[in-house]
Coordinates of C-alpha atoms and ligand atoms in Angstrom, one line a residue:
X20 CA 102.6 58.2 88.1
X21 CA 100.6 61.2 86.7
X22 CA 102.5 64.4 86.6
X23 CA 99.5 67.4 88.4
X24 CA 99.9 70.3 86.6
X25 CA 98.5 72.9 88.6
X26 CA 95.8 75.8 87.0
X27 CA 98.7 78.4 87.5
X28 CA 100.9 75.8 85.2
X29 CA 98.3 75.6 82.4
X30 CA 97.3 79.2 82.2
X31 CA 100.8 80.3 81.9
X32 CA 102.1 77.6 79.6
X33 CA 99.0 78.7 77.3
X34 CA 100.2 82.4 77.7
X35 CA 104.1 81.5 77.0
X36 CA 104.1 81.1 73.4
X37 CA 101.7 84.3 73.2
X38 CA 103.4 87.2 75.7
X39 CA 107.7 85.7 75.5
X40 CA 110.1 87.4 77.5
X41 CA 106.5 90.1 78.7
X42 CA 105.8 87.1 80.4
X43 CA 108.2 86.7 83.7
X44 CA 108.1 84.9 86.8
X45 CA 111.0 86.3 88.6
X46 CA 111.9 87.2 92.2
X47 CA 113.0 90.4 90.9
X48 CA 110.2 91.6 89.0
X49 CA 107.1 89.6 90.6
X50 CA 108.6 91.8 94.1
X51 CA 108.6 95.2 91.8
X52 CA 104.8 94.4 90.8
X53 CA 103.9 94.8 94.5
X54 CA 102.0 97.5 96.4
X55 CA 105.3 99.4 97.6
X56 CA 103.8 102.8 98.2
X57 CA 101.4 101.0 100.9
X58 CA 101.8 101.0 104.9
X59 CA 100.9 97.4 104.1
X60 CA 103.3 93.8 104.0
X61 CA 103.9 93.4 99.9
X62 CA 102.5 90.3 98.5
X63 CA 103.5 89.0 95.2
X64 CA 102.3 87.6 91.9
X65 CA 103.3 84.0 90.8
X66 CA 103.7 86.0 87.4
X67 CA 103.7 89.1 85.6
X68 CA 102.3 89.5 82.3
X69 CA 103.0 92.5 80.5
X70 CA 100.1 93.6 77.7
X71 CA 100.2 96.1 74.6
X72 CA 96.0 95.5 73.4
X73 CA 93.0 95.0 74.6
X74 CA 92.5 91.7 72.9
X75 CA 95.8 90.8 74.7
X76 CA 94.3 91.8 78.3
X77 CA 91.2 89.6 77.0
X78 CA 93.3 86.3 76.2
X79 CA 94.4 86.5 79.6
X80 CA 91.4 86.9 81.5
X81 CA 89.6 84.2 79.4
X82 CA 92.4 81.9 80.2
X83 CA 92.5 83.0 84.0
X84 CA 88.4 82.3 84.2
X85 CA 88.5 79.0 82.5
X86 CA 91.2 78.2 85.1
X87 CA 90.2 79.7 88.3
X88 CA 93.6 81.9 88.2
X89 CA 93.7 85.5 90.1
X90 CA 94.2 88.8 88.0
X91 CA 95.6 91.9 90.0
X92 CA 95.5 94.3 87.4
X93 CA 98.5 97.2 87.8
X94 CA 99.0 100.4 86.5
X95 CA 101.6 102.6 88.1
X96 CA 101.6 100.6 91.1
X97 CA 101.2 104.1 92.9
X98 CA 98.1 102.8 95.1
X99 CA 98.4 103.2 98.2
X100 CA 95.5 101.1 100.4
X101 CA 97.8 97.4 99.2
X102 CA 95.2 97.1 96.1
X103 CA 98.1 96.1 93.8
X104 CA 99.2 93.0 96.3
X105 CA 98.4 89.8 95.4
X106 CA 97.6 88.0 98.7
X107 CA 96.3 84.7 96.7
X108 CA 98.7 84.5 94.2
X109 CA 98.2 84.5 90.9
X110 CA 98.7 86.5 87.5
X111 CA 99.7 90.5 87.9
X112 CA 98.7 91.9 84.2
X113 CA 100.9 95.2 83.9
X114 CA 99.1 97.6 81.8
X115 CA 102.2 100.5 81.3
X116 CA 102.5 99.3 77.8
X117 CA 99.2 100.6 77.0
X118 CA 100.1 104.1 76.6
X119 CA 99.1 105.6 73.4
X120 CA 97.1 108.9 73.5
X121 CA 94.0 107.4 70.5
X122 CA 92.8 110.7 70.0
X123 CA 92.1 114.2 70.7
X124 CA 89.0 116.5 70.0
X125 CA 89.9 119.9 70.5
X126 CA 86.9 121.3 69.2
X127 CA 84.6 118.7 72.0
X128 CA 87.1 118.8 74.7
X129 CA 87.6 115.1 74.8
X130 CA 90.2 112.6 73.8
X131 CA 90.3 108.9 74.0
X132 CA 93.4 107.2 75.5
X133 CA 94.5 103.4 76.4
X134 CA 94.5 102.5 80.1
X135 CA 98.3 103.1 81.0
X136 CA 98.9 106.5 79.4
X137 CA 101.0 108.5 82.1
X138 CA 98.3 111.7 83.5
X139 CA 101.7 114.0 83.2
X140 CA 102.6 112.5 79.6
X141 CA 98.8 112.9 78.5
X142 CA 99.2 116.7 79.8
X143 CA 103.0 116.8 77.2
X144 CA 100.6 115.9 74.6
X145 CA 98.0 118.3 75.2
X146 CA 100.0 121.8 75.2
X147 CA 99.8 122.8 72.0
X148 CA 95.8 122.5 71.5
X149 CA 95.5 124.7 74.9
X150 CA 93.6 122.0 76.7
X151 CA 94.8 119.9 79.5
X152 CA 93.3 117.3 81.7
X153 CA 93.0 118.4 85.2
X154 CA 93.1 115.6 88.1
X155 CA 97.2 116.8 89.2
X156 CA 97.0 113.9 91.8
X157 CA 100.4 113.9 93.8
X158 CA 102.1 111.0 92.4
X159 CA 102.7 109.6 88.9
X160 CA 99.9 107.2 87.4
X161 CA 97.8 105.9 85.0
X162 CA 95.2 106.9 83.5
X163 CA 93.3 103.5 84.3
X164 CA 94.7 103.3 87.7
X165 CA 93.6 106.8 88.6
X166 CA 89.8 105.8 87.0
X167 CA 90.1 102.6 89.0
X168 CA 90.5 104.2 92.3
X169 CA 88.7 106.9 91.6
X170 CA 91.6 109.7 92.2
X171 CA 91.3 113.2 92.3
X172 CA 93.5 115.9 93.3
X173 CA 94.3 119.6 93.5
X174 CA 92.0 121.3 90.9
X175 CA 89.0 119.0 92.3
X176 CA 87.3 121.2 93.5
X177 CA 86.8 123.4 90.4
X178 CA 86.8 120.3 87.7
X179 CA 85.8 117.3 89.5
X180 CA 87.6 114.0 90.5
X181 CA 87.7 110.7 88.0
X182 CA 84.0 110.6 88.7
X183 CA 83.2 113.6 87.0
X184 CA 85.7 113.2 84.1
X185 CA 85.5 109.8 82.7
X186 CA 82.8 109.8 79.7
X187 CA 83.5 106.4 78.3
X188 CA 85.6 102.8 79.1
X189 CA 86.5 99.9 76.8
X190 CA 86.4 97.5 79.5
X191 CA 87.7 93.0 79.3
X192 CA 84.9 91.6 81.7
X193 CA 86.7 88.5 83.7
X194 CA 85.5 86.1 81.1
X195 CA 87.6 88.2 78.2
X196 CA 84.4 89.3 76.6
X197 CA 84.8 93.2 75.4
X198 CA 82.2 95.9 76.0
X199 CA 81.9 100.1 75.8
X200 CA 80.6 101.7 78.4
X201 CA 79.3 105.5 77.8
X202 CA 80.5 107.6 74.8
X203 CA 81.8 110.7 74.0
X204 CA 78.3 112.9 74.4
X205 CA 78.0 115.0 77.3
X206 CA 75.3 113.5 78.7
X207 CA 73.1 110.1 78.4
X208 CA 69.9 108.8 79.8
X209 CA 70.4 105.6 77.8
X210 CA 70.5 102.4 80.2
X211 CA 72.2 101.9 83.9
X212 CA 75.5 104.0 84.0
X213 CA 78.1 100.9 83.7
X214 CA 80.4 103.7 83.4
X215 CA 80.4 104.6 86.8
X216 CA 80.5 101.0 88.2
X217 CA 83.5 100.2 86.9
X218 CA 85.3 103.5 88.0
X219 CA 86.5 103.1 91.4
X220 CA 85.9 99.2 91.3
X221 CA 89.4 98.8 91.9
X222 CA 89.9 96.3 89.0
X223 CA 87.4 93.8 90.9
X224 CA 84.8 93.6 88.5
X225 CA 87.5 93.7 85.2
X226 CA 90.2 95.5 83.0
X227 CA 89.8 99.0 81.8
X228 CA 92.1 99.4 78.5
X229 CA 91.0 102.5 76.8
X230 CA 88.8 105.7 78.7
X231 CA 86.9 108.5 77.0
X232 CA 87.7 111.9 79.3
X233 CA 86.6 115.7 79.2
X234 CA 89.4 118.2 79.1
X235 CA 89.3 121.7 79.9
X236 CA 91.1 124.7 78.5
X237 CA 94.1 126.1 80.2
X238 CA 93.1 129.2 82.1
X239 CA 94.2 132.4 80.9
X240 CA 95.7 133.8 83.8
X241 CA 95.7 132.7 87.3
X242 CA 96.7 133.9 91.2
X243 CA 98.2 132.1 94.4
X244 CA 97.8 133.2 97.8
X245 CA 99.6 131.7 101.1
X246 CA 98.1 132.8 104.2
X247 CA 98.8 131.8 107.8
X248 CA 96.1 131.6 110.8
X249 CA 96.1 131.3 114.7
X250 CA 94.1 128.4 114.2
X251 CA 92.8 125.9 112.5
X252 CA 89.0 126.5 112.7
X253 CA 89.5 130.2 111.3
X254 CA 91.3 128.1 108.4
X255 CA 88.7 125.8 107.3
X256 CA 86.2 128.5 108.2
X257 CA 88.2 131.1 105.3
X258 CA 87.8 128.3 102.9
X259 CA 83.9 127.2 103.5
X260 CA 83.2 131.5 103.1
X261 CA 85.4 131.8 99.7
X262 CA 83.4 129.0 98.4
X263 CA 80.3 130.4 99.1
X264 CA 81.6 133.5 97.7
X265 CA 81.5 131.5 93.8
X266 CA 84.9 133.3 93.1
X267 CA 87.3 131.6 90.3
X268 CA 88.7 129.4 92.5
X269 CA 90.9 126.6 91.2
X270 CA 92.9 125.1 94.4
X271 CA 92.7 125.3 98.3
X272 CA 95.2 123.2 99.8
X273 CA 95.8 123.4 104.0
X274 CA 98.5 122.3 106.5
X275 CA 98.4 122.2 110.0
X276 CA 101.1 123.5 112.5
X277 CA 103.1 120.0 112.7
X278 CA 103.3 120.3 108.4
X279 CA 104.6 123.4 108.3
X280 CA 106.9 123.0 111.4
X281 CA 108.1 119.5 108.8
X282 CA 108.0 121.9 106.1
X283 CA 110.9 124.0 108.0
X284 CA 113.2 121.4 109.0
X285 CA 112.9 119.6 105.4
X286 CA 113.0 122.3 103.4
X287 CA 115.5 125.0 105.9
X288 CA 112.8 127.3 105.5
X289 CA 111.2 130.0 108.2
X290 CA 107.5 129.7 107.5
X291 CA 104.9 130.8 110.6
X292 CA 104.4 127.1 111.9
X293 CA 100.6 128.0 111.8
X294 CA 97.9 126.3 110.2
X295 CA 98.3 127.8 106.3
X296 CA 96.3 127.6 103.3
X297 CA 97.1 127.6 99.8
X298 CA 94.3 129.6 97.7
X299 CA 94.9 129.6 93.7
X300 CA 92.3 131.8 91.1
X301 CA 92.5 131.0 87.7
X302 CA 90.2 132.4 84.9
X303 CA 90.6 135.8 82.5
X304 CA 93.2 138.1 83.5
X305 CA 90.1 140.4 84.9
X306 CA 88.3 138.2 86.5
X307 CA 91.5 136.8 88.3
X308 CA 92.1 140.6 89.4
X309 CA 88.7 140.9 90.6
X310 CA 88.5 138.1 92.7
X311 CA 91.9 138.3 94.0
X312 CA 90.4 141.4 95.7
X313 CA 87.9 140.1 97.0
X314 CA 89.2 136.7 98.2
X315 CA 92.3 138.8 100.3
X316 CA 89.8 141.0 102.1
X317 CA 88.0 138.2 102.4
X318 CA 90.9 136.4 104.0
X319 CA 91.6 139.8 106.0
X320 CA 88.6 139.8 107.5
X321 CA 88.7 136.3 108.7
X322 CA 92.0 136.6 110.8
X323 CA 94.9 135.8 108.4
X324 CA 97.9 136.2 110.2
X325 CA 100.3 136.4 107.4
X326 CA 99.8 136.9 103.7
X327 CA 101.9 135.7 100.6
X328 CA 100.4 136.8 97.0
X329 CA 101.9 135.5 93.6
X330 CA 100.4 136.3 90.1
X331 CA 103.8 135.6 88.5
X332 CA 104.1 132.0 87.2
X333 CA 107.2 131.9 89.2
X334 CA 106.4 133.4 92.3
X335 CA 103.4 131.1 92.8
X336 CA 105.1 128.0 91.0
X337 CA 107.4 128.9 94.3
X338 CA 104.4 128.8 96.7
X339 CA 103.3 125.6 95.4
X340 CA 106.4 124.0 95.6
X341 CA 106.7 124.6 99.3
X342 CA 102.9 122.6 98.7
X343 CA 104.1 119.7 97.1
X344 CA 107.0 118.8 99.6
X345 CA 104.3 118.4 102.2
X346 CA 105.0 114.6 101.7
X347 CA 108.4 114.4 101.9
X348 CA 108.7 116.5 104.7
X349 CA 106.5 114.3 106.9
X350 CA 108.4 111.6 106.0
X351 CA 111.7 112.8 106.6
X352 CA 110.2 113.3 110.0
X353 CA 111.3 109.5 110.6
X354 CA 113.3 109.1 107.9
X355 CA 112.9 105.4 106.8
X356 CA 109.1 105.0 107.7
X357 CA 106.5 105.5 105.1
X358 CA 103.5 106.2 107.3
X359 CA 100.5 105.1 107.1
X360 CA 98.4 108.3 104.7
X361 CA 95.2 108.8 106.2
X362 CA 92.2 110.0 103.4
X363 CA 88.6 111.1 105.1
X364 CA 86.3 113.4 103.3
X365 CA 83.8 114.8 105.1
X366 CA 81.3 118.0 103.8
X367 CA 83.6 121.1 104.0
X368 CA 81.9 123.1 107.0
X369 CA 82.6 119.5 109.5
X370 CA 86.2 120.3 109.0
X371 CA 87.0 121.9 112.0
X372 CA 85.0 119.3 114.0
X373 CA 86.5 116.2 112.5
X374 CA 90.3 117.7 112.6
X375 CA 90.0 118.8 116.6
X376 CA 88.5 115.8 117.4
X377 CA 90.9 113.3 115.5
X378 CA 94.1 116.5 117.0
X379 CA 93.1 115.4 120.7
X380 CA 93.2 111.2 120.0
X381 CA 96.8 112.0 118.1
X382 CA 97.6 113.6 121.6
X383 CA 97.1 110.8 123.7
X384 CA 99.6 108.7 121.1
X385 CA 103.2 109.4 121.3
X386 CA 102.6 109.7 116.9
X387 CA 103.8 112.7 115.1
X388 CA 100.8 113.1 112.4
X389 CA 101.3 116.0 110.5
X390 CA 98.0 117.4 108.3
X391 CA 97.8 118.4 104.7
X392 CA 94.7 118.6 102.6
X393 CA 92.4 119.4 99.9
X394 CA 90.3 121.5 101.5
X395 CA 87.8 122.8 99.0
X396 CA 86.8 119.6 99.1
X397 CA 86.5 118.6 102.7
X398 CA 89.4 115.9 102.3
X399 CA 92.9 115.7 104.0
X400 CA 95.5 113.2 105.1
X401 CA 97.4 113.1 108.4
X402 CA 100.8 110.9 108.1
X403 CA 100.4 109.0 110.7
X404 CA 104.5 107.8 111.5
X405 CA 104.2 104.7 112.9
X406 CA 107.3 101.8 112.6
X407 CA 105.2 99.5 111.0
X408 CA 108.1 96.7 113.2
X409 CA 107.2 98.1 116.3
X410 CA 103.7 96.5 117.3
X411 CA 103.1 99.0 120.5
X412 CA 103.2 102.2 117.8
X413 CA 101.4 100.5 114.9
X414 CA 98.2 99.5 117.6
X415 CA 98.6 103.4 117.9
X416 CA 98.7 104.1 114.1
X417 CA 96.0 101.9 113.6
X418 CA 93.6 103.6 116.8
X419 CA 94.2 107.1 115.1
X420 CA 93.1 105.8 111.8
X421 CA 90.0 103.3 113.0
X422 CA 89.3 106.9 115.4
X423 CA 89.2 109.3 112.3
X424 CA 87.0 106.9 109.8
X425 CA 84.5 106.6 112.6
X426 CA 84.7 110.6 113.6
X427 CA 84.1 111.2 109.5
X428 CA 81.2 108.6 109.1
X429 CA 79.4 109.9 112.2
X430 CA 79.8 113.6 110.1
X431 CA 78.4 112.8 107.3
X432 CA 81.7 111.6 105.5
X433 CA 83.7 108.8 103.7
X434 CA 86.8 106.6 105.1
X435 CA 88.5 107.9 101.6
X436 CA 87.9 111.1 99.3
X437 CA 90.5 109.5 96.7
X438 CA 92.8 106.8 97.9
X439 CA 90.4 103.9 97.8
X440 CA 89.6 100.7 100.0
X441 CA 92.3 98.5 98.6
X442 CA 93.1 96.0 101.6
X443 CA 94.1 98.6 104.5
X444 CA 90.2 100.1 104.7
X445 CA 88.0 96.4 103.9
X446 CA 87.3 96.8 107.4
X447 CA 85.7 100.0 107.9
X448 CA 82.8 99.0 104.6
X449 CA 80.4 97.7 106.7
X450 CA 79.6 100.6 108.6
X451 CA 79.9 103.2 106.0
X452 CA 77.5 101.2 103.3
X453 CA 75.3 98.9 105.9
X454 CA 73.1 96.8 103.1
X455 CA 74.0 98.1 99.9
X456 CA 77.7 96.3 100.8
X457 CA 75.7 93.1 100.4
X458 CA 74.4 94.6 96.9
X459 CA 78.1 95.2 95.8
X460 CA 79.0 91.7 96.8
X461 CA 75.6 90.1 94.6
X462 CA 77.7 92.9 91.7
X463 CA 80.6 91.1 92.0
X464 CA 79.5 87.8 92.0
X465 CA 77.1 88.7 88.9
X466 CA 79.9 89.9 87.2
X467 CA 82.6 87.8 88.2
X468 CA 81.6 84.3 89.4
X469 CA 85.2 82.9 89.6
X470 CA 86.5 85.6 91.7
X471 CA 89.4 85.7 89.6
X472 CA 89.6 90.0 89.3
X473 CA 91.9 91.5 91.9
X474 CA 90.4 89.2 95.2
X475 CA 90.2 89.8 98.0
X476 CA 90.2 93.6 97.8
X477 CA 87.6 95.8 98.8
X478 CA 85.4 93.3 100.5
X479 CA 84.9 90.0 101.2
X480 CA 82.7 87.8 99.5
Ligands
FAD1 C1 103.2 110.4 96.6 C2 101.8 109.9 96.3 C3 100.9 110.9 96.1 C4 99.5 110.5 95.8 N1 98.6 111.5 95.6 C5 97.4 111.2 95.3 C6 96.4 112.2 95.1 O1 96.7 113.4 95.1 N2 95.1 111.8 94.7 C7 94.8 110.5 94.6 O2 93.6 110.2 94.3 N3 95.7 109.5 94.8 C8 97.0 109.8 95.2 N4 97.9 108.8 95.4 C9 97.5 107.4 95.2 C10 97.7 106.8 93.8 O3 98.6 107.6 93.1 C11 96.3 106.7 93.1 O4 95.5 105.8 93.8 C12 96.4 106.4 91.6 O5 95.1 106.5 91.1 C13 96.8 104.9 91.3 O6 97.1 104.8 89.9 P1 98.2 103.7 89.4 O7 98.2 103.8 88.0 O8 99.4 103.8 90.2 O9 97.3 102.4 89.8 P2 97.8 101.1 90.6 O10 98.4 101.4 91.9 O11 98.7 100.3 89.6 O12 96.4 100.3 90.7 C14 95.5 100.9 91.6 C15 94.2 100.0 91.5 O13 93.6 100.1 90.3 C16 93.6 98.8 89.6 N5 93.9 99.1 88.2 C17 95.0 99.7 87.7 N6 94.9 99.8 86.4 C18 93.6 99.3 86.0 C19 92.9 99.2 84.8 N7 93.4 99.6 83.7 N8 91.7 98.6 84.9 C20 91.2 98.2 86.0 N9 91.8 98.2 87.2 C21 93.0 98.8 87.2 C22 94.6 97.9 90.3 O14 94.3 96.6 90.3 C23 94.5 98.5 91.8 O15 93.4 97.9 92.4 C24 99.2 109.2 95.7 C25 100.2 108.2 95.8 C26 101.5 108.6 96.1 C27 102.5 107.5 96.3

C-alpha cells in the first residue's frame, strides 16, 4: 500500500533539516502563536517556524506555494481583529527573531530596521542621536506587525500613523521572490506606490522583513493638560477648535463618564467622573509657553469644568499614566473578560454625533462600554464587556459593534482607524468599499494565486 504524505508533510520535512529545533509543532507553542489579545476563538497553526533572514522567510514561502500550504505571518501577536489565527491550518512563520536595528541616519531622519524589531526597543536605540520614532501604540509590537495593520497611536495626530511613516519595505512575495518597495527619499513619483499596498495588507499579499521609516526629533519641551467637561459634545467640540487653532499639539486623548468612573475603582482614585480630555504641547520651550496659554483659555472658554496642568516630566508622566490604565480599568470592570475593543474613525467634528448615537443603543443593552480615544483624530474604542460564553450578551456585544460601524460609515468614516479587519470586521468590507472590494480581491489573486498568505482574513475570495 502507498504511504500519502500530505502537502503539510512535505513542506515541513523540507523545512526540518533547514530551521531544527525553530521549527516546532507543539500543543504548547502552536496554542502561544494564536491571536490571544482577540474577542475571537484562537485557532492554531499545524507548525511554527521561527526565521532570522529574509532569504529564510523566502525558503518558506517558495516551499508553502509549490505546496498549497497556508502562511500566517506573526509578529507580536498583539493584533487584535483574530488576524494572527490560523483557521485553515497551516505554517505560522514567527518573525521576533528579526530584530536588528540595520541602520540609522541621523542627519536624514531615517533608519532601516528588520521586520520584528520591538517599536519600544527601536525608541532604546534611538536616545542618544535625539530622534525617536513616534507611533506609541498601546501595546508592545513589531515593527512589521504595526506596518501590516497599519497602527497608529497617540502622537498621530501630529506625526501620522504607519501610513505616513513607512518610506520603504523589503518584502518575500508568496512565491519567495524578493523585491524593494520605495527608498529612503522623501518623496517619489516613480511607478505605482507598492509601498502602500502592502502596508495594512495584513500579511495577505506577503512577508515584510525589513522597512525604511522617518523619525522625528525629540521635542524640546513639552506640556499636559487634563480637563473635565459636563459633557461630551463640549469635549469633542474643545478638541475640533484647538485644532483649528494650529497650536503645537502633540496628543488629545478622551474618556467618557463610564472610563473615568473605571478609572476610579481601578486605580482608587477621585477623578470628576466626567467626560476628560488629555491635551499634550510639545515644541521649543517658548512656543510650548505660548500655546499653553492660549489652548487653557481656549479650553476656559469652552466650558471645562476642571483643570489639571503639568509641564514637569513628572507631573504630566503622572497624567498620562492615569491615560494609559484606561485599558485595564475597563477590564477589571469584569474581571476575566477581555471585551470586545471597538475602533471607528470618523472626521473629527462627527464625533459628537457618532458617540450619542452609538451612547443611546449601549443603553438599551445591559453592556458596560466604557470610551477612550484618540481624539485629534476622530478615533476611539468603547470596550464593549460581553462574556464571550454567554450567547444572549455576545448578540448584544455584536449589535453595539454592527450599530457603531454602520453609524461611522453613514458619517463619513471607517469600521477601524488602526486596529485592522483581521477576521472580527470581514463582514462590515462590503459596505464600506462597495466595488473596489472586488479590485482588492483581483490584488490578491494577482499577487497570490495559491492563496497561501494569511487566508481567509480580510475578505473572502
Ligand atoms: C493592549 C493593546 C493596546 C493596543 N493599542 C493599539 C494602538 O494604540 N494602536 C494600534 O494601531 N493598535 C493597537 N493595538 C493592536 C496591535 O498592537 C496592533 O495591531 C499591532 O500593530 C500588531 O503588531 P504585532 O507585531 O503584534 O503584529 P501581529 O499581531 O503579530 O500581526 C498582525 C498582522 O500583521 C501580520 N504581520 C505581522 N508581521 C508581519 C510582517 N512582517 N509582514 C507581513 N505581515 C505581518 C500578521 O499576519 C497579522 O495579520 C493594541 C493591542 C493591545 C493588546
Amino acid at each position: 500500500m502507498t504511504q500519502h504524505t500530505s502537502p503539510l508533510d512535505t513542506v515541513l520535512s523540507a523545512l526540518s533539516p533547514i530551521f531544527g529545533d525553530r521549527l516546532s509543532t507543539e500543543r504548547a507553542i502552536r496554542d502561544q502563536h494564536t491571536a490571544v489579545e482577540s474577542w475571537l476563538t484562537p485557532a492554531a497553526p499545524d507548525a511554527v517556524v521561527m526565521a532570522r533572514s529574509t532569504d529564510e522567510v523566502a525558503a518558506v514561502l517558495k516551499l508553502c506555494h509549490a505546496h498549497g500550504v497556508p502562511v500566517v505571518p506573526f509578529g507580536a501577536g498583539s493584533s487584535m481583529e483574530g488576524q494572527v489565527n490560523a483557521p485553515h491550518g497551516g505554517i505560522c512563520l514567527d518573525l521576533s527573531p528579526m530584530d536588528k536595528v540595520l541602520s540609522v541616519n541621523a542627519e536624514d531622519m531615517d533608519c532601516t530596521v528588520q521586520c520584528g524589531v520591538i517599536r519600544q526597543r527601536l525608541n532604546e536605540d534611538l536616545r542618544a542621536s535625539g530622534l525617536f520614532f513616534p507611533v506609541d501604540l498601546g501595546a508592545h509590537a513589531t515593527l512589521g506587525g504595526m506596518a501590516a495593520t497599519r497602527a497608529s497611536g497617540t502622537t498621530t495626530v501630529r506625526y501620522g500613523s504607519m501610513r505616513e511613516l513607512v518610506l520603504g519595505l523589503t518584502v518575500v512575495l508568496p512565491d519567495g521572490r524578493i523585491i524593494k518597495t520605495g527608498g529612503r527619499a522623501r518623496k517619489s513619483s516613480a511607478g505605482y506606490d507598492l509601498t502602500h499596498l502592502f502596508v495594512g495588507a495584513e500579511g495577505t499579499l506577503g512577508v515584510i522583513t525589513e522597512l525604511t521609516l522617518r523619525l522625528a526629533g525629540i521635542p524640546e519641551a513639552s506640556s499636559t493638560l487634563m480637563c473635565s467637561f459636563d459633557d461630551i459634545g463640549a469635549a469633542t467640540a474643545a478638541v475640533v477648535t484647538a485644532l483649528q487653532f494650529g497650536l503645537c499639539l502633540n496628543r488629545i486623548e478622551l474618556a467618557d463618564a463610564v472610563q473615568m468612573a473605571a478609572i476610579n475603582a481601578y486605580g482608587k482614585s477621585d477623578l470628576p467622573e466626567a467626560p476628560t480630555l488629555w491635551i499634550e504641547l510639545a515644541g521649543s520651550g517658548a512656543t510650548v509657553a505660548h500655546d499653553s496659554e492660549v489652548l487653557r483659555d481656549l479650553i476656559r472658554d469652552a466650558g471645562a469644568t476642571g483643570m489639571e496642568h503639568a509641564s514637569d516630566p513628572e507631573a504630566a508622566s503622572a497624567l498620562w499614566r492615569i491615560r494609559h490604565s484606561a485599558l485595564y480599568a475597563s477590564r477589571a470592570l469584569r474581571p476575566g473578560i477581555k471585551g470586545l475593543s471597538t475602533d471607528v474613525c470618523v472626521p473629527v467634528s462627527a464625533l459628537p454625533a457618532c458617540i450619542e448615537g452609538i451612547g443611546k443603543v449601549v443603553e438599551t443593552t445591559s453592556l458596560k462600554a466604557p470610551l477612550i480615544g484618540h481624539v485629534g483624530d476622530g478615533n476611539f474604542h468603547m470596550v464593549l464587556l460581553f462574556d464571550p460564553e454567554n450567547p444572549e450578551e455576545t448578540a448584544e456585544g455584536r449589535r453595539i459593534n454592527t450599530a457603531l460601524i454602520k453609524l461611522a460609515l453613514s458619517l463619513g468614516g471607517t469600521s477601524t482607524g488602526e486596529h485592522g479587519v483581521g477576521l472580527g470586521k470581514k463582514a462590515y468590507m462590503e459596505a464600506e468599499h462597495g466595488t473596489a472590494l472586488d479590485l482588492m480581491r483581483q490584488l490578491k489573486r494577482c499577487i497570490d494565486p495559491a492563496n497561501i498568505m494569511n487566508p481567509g482574513k480580510i475578505f473572502d475570495l
